[in-house]
Coordinates of C-alpha atoms (C1' of nucleotides) in Angstrom, one line a residue:
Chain A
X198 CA -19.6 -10.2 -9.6
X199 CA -17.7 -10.2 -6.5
X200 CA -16.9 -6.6 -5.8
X201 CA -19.7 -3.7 -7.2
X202 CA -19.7 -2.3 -10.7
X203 CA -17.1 0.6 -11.2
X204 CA -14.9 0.0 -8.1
X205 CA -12.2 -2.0 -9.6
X206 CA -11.2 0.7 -11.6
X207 CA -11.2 3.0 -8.2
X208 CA -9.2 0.0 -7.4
X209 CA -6.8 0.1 -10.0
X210 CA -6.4 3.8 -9.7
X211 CA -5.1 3.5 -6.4
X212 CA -2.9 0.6 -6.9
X213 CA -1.6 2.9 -9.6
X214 CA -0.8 6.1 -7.5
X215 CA -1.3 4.9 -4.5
X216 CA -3.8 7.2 -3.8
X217 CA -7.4 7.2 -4.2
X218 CA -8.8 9.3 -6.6
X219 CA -10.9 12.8 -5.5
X220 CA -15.0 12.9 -6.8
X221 CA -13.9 14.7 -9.8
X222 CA -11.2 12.3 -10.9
X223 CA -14.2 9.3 -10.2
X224 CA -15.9 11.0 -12.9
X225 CA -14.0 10.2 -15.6
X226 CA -13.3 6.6 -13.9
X227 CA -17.2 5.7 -13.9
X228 CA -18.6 7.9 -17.0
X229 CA -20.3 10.3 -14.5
X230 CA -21.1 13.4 -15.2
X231 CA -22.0 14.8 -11.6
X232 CA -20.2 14.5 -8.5
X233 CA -22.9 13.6 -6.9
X234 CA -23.5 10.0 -9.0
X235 CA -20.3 9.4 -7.6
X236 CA -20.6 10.8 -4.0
X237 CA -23.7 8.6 -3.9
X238 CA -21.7 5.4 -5.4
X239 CA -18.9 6.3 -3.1
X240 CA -21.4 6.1 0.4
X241 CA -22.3 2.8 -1.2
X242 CA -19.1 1.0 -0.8
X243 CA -18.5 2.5 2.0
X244 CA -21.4 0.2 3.8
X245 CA -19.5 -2.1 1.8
X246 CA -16.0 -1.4 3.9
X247 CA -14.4 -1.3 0.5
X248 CA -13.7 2.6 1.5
X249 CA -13.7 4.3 4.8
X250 CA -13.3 7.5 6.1
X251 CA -10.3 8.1 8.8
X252 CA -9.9 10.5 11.6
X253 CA -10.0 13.4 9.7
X254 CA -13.1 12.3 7.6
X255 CA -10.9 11.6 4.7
X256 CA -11.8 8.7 1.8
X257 CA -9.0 5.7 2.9
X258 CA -9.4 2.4 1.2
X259 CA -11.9 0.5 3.9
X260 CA -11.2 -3.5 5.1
X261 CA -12.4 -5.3 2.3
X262 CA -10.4 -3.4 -0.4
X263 CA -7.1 -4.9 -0.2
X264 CA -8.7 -7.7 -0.4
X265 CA -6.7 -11.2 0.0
X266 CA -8.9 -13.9 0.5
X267 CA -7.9 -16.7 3.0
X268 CA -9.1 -19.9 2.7
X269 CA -8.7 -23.0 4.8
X270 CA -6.0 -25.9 4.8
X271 CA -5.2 -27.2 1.4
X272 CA -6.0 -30.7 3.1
X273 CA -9.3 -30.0 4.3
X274 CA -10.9 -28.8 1.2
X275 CA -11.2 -25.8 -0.8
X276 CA -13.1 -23.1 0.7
X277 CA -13.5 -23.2 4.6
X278 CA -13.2 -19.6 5.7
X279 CA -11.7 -19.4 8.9
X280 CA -9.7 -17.5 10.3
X281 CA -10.3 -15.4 7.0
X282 CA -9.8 -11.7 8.6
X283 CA -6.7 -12.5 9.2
X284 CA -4.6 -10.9 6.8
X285 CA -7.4 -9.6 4.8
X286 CA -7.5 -6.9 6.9
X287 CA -4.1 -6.0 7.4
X288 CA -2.0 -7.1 3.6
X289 CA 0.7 -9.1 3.2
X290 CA 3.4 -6.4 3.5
X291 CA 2.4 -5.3 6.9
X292 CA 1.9 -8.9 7.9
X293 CA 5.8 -9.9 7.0
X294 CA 7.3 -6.5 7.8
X295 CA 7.3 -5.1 11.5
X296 CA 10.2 -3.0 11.8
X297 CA 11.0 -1.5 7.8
X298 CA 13.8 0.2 8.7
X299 CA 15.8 -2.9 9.7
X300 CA 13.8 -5.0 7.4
X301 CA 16.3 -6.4 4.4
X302 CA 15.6 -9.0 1.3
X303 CA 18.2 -11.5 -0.1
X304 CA 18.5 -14.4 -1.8
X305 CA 19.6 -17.8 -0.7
X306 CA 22.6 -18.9 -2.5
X307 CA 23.6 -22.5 -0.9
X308 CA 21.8 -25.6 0.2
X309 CA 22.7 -25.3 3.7
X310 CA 19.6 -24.9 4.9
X311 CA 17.4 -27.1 2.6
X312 CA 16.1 -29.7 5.6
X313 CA 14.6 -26.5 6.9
X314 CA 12.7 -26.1 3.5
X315 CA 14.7 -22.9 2.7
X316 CA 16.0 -23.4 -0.7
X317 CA 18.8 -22.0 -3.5
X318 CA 16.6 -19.3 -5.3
X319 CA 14.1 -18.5 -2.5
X320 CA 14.0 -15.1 -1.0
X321 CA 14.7 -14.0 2.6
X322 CA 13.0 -11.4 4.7
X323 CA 16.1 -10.7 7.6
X324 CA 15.5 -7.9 10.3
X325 CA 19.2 -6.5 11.4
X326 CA 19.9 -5.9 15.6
X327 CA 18.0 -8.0 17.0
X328 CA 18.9 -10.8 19.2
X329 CA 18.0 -14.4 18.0
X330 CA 15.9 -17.2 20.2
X331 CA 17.1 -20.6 20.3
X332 CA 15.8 -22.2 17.1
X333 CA 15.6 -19.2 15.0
X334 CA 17.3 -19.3 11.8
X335 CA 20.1 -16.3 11.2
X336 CA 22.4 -15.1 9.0
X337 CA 25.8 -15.2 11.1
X338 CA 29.3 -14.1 10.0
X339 CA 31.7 -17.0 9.9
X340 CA 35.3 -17.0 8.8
X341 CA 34.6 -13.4 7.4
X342 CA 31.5 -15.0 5.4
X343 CA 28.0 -15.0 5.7
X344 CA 26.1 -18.3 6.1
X345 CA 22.6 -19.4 6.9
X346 CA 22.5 -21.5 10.3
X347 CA 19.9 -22.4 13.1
X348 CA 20.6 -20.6 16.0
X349 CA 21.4 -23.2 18.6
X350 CA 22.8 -23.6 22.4
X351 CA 24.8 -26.8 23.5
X352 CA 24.8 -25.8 27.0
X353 CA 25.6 -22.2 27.8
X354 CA 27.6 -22.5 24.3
X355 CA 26.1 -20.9 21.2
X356 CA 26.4 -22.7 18.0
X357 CA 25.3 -23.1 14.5
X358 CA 23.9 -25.9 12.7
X359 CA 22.9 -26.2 9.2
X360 CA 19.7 -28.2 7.8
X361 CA 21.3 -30.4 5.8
X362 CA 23.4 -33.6 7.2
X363 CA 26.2 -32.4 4.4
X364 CA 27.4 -29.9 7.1
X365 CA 28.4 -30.5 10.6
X366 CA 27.9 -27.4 13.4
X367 CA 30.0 -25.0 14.1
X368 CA 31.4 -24.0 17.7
X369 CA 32.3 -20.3 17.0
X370 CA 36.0 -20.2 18.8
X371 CA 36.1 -16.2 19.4
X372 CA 32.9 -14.0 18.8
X373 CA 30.4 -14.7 17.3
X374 CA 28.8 -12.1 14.9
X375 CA 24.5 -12.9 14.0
X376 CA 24.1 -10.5 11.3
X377 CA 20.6 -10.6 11.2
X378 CA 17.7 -13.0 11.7
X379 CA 15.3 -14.9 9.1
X380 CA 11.8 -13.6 9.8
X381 CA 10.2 -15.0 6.2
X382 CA 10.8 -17.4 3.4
X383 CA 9.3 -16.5 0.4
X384 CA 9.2 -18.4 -2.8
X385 CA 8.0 -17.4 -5.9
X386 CA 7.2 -19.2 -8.7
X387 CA 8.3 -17.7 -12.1
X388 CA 4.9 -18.9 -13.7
Chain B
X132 CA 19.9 8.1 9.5
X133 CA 19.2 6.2 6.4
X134 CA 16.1 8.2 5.8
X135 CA 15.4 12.1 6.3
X136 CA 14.5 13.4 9.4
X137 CA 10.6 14.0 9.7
X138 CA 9.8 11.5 7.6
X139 CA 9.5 8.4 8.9
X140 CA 6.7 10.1 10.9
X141 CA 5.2 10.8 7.5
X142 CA 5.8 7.3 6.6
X143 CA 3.9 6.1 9.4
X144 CA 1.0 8.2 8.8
X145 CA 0.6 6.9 5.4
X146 CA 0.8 3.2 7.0
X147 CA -1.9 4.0 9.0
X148 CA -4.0 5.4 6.8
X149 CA -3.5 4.2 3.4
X150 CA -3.3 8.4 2.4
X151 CA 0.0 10.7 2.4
X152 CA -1.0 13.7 5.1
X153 CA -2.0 17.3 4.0
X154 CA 0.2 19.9 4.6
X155 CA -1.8 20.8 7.3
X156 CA -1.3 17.7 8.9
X157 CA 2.5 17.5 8.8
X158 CA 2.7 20.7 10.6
X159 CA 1.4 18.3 13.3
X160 CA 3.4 15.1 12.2
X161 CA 6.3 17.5 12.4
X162 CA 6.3 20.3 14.8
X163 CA 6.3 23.3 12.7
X164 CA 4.2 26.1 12.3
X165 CA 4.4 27.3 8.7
X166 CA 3.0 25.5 5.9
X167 CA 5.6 26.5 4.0
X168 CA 8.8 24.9 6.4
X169 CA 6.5 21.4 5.2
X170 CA 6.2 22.1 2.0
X171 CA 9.5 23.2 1.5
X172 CA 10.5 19.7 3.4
X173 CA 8.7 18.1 1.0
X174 CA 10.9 19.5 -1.8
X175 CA 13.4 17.6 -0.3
X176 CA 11.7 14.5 -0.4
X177 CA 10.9 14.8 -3.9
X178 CA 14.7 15.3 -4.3
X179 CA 15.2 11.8 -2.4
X180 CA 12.5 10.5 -4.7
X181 CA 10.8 9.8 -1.5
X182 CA 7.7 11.6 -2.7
X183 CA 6.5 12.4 -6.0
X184 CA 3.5 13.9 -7.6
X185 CA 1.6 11.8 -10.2
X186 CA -0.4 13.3 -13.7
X187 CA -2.6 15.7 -11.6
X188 CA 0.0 17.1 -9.6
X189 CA -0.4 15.6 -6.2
X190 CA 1.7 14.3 -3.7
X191 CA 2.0 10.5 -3.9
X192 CA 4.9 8.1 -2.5
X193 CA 7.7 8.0 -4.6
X194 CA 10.3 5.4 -5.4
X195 CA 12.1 4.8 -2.6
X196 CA 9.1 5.0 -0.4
X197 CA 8.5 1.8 0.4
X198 CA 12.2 1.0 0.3
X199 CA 13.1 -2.6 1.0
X200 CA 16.5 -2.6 0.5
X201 CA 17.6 -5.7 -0.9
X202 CA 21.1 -7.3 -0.4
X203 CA 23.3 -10.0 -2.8
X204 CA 23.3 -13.8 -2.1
X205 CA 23.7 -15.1 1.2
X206 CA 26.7 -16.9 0.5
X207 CA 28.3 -13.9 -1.4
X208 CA 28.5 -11.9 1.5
X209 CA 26.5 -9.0 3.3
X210 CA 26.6 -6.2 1.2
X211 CA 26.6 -6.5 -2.5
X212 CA 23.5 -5.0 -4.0
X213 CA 22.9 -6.4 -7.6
X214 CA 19.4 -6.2 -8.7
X215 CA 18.8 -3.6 -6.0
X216 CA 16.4 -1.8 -7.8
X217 CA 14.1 -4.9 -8.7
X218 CA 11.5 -4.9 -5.5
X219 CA 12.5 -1.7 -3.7
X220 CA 10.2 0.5 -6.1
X221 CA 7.4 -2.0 -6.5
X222 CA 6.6 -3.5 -3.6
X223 CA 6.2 -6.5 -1.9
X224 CA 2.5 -7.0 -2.8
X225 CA 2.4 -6.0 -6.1
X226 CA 6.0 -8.2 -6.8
X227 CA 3.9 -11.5 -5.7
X228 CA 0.3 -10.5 -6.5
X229 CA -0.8 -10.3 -10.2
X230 CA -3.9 -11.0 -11.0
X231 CA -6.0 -9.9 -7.0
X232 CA -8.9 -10.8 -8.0
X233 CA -8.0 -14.4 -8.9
X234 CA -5.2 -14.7 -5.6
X235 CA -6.3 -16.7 -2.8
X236 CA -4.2 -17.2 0.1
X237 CA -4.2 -20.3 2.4
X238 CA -2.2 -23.2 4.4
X239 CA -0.8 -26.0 3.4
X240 CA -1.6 -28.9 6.3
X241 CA -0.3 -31.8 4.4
X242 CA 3.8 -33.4 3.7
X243 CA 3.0 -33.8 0.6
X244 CA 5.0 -32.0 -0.9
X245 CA 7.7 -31.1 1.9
X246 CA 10.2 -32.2 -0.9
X247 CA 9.7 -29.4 -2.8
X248 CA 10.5 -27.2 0.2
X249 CA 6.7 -26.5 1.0
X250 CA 5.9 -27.5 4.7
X251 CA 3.3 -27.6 6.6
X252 CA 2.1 -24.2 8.0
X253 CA 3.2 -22.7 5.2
X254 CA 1.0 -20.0 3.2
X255 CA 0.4 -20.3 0.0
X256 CA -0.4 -17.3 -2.9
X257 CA -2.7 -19.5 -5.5
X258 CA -4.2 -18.1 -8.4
X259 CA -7.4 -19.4 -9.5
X260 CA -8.7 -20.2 -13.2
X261 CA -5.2 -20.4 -14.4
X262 CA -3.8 -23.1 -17.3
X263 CA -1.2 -25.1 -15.5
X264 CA 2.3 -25.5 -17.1
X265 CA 4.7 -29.0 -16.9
X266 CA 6.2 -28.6 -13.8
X267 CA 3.9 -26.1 -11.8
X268 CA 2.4 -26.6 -8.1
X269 CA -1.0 -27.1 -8.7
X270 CA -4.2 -27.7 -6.1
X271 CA -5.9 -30.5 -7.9
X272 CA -9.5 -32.0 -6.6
X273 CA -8.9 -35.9 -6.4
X274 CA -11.9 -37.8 -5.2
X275 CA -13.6 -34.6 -3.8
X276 CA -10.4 -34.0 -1.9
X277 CA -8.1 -30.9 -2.7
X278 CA -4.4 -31.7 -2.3
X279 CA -1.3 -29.6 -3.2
X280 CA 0.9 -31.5 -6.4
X281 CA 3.4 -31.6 -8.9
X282 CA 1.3 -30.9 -12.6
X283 CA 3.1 -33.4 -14.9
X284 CA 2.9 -35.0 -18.3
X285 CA 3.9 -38.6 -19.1
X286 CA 3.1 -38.8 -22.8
X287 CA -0.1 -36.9 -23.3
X288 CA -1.3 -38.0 -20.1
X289 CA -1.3 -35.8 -17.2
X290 CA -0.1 -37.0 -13.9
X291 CA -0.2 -35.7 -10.5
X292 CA 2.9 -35.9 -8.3
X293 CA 3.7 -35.8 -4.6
X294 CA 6.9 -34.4 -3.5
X295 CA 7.8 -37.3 -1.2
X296 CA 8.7 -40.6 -1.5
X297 CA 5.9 -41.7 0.5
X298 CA 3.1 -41.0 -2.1
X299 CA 2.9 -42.3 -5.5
X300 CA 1.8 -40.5 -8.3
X301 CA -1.7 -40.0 -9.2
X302 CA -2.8 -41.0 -12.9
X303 CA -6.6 -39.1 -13.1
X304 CA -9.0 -41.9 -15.2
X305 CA -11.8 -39.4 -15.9
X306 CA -11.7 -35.5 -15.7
X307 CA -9.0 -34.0 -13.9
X308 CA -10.1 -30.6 -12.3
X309 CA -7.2 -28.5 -11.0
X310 CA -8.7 -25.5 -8.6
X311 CA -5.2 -23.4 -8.8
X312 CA -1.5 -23.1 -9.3
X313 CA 0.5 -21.9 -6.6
X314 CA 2.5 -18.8 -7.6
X315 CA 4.1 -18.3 -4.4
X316 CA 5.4 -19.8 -0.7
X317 CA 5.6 -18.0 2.2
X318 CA 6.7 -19.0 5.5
X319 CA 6.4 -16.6 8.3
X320 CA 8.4 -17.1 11.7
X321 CA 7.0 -15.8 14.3
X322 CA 9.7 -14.7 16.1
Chain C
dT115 C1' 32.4 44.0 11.7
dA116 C1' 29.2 43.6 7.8
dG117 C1' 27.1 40.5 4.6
dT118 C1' 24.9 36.5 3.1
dA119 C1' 22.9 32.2 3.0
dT120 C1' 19.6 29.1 5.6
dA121 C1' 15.5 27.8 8.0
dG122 C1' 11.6 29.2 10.0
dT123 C1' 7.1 32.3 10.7
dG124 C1' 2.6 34.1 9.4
dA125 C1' -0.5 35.6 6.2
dA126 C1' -2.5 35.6 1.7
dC127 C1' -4.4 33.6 -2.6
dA128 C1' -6.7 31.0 -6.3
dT129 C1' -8.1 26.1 -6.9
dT130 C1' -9.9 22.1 -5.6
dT131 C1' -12.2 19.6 -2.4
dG132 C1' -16.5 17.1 -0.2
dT133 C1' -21.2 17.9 0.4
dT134 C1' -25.9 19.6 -0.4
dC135 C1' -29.9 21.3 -2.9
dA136 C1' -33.3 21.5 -6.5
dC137 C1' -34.6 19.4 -10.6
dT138 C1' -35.3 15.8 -14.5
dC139 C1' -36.2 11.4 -16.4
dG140 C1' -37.5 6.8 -16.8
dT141 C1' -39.6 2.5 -14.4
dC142 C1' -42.6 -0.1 -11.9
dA143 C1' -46.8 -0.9 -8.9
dA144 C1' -51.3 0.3 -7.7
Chain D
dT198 C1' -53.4 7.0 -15.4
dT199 C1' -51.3 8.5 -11.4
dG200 C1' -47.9 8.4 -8.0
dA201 C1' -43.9 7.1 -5.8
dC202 C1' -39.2 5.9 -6.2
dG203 C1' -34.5 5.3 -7.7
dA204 C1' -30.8 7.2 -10.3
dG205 C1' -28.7 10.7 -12.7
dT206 C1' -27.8 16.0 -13.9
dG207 C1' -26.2 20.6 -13.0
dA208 C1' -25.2 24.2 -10.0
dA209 C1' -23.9 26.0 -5.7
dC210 C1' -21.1 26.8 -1.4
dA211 C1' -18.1 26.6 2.7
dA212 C1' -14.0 24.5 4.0
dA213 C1' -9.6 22.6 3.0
dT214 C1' -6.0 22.4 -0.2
dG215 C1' -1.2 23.6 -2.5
dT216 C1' 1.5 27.4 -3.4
dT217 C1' 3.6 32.0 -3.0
dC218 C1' 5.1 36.3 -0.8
dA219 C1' 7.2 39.3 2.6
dC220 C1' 9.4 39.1 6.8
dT221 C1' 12.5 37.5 11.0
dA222 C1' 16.1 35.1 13.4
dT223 C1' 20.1 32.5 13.5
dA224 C1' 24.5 30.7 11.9
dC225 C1' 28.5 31.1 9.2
dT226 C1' 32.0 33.5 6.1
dA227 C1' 34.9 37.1 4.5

DNA sequence: TAGTATAGTGAACATTTGTTCACTCGTCAA
DNA sequence: TTGACGAGTGAACAAATGTTCACTATACTA
């Protein structure tokens, strides 16, 4: 058993109400019937980092709870533990998202961008107002439309080029309008 | 402001800490120095459906917490928002992780399958111990080697195919052991 | 001007909270 | 058998919690 006996359901309460719950509520999770079975369970994952206590000596979920395991390259064989703290540590939605407020999902309609492995169907993570790098891929307005382009110079001259020989760049004429810039790709399979 | 003033500051705290503050602690978070101006705030954000309160009456985030506001097709243009609602109340991590225990997270090294849109450096959401469908991305062990392929049937035989012309397909002569089907791509820019 | 919402203060209260103490019961080793 | 030990019970307690009440100041309307 890889985590200890009645945590996943302290597990599944929180993913629940997104809150963990108080000694008395563990209780009824575990079958206890005093507070102190559980306060003694409860000091047990914490030398286990699956709970911690913050600032204010409050119960918080510790490093190991969210647990998402990393393993190495696909390539190099199944489980080579590298850089494993990576995200384990921090979860995947603080790892994609860095600025929520600006943060915005869509979906990719067209194939322009399909060289660039960013196909019809996948999702996009775009953060509003800020300005794109050379390279980066963006979501710029065009002819009063939105389109999906690498973020290019030619010279001290901006433009856009799609990933996919079908299209040719464009040389914006007046302004030109970068709506936002790609941050993730995300894919998911409907399995 | 898209969100209420004095709360983003909550929002942050419960970042941080994986907890919502105490009333006490807003007064902090917020600068007031009556529990009641916080918990009469805090009857606006249950108004906003910022914050709720679960079964046992407490404070837990509410719907449009987490909000990540999601936007039509790229194509389509900027603002249309059909299936707002889909991720915005779930979540990020619980919309791409099912089953945690079984999730393994790691990065693809190979071009084999760069025709399905799945580069190198991409990460990859596996889940573990499932039954592969026709179709599905599976990691399959070939010759004590784990690589990233197409799970496909010719007749009743099951075949193992690269996305790229520069692989042919794999036919398995004895067992075939596939380690996990990929449920989902992501591709981080770090920008 | 007077009157009335609105937003904040400060104090109070019953509950719930984490934590601790003394005790019981079975298990295993000496 | 005896003794130590780990794991659970049940009760207790101070501190922290959510909620309510009475009061004040400020802004706005009639």
């Amino acid at each position: 058993m890889t985590t200890p006996k009645y945590f996943s359901s302290i597990a599944r309460f929180y993913r629940e109400r997104k809150r963990l719950p108080s000694y008395r509520e563990m209780l009824k999770l575990t079958g206890f019937r005093s507070t102190n079975a559980v306060y003694r369970l409860v000091e047990r994952f914490r030398q286990a980092d699956l709970l911690t206590k913050d600032a204010a000596g409050k119960l918080i979920p510790g490093k190991r709870f969210r647990e998402l395991r990393i393993l190495g390259t696909v390539e190099a064989g199944w489980p080579s533990p590298a850089e494993e703290e990576l995200i384990d540590t921090i979860g995947l939605e603080d790892w994609l998202i860095h600025n929520r407020e600006a943060t915005y999902m869509l979906k990719v309609s067209g194939d322009s961008m399909i060289d660039a492995g960013i196909r019809p169907g996948d999702m996009l993570l775009v953060e509003r107002g800020r300005t794109p790098k050379e390279g980066d891929v963006v979501i710029a307005e065009v002819d009063q439309q939105w389109t999906l382009k690498y973020f290019q110079k030619r010279g001290r001259q901006t433009i856009l080029v799609a990933a996919n020989k079908k299209y040719s760049p464009i040389i914006p004429q007046d302004e030109l309008n970068i709506a936002a810039v790609v941050t993730a790709v995300i894919r998911k399979y409907h399995t």
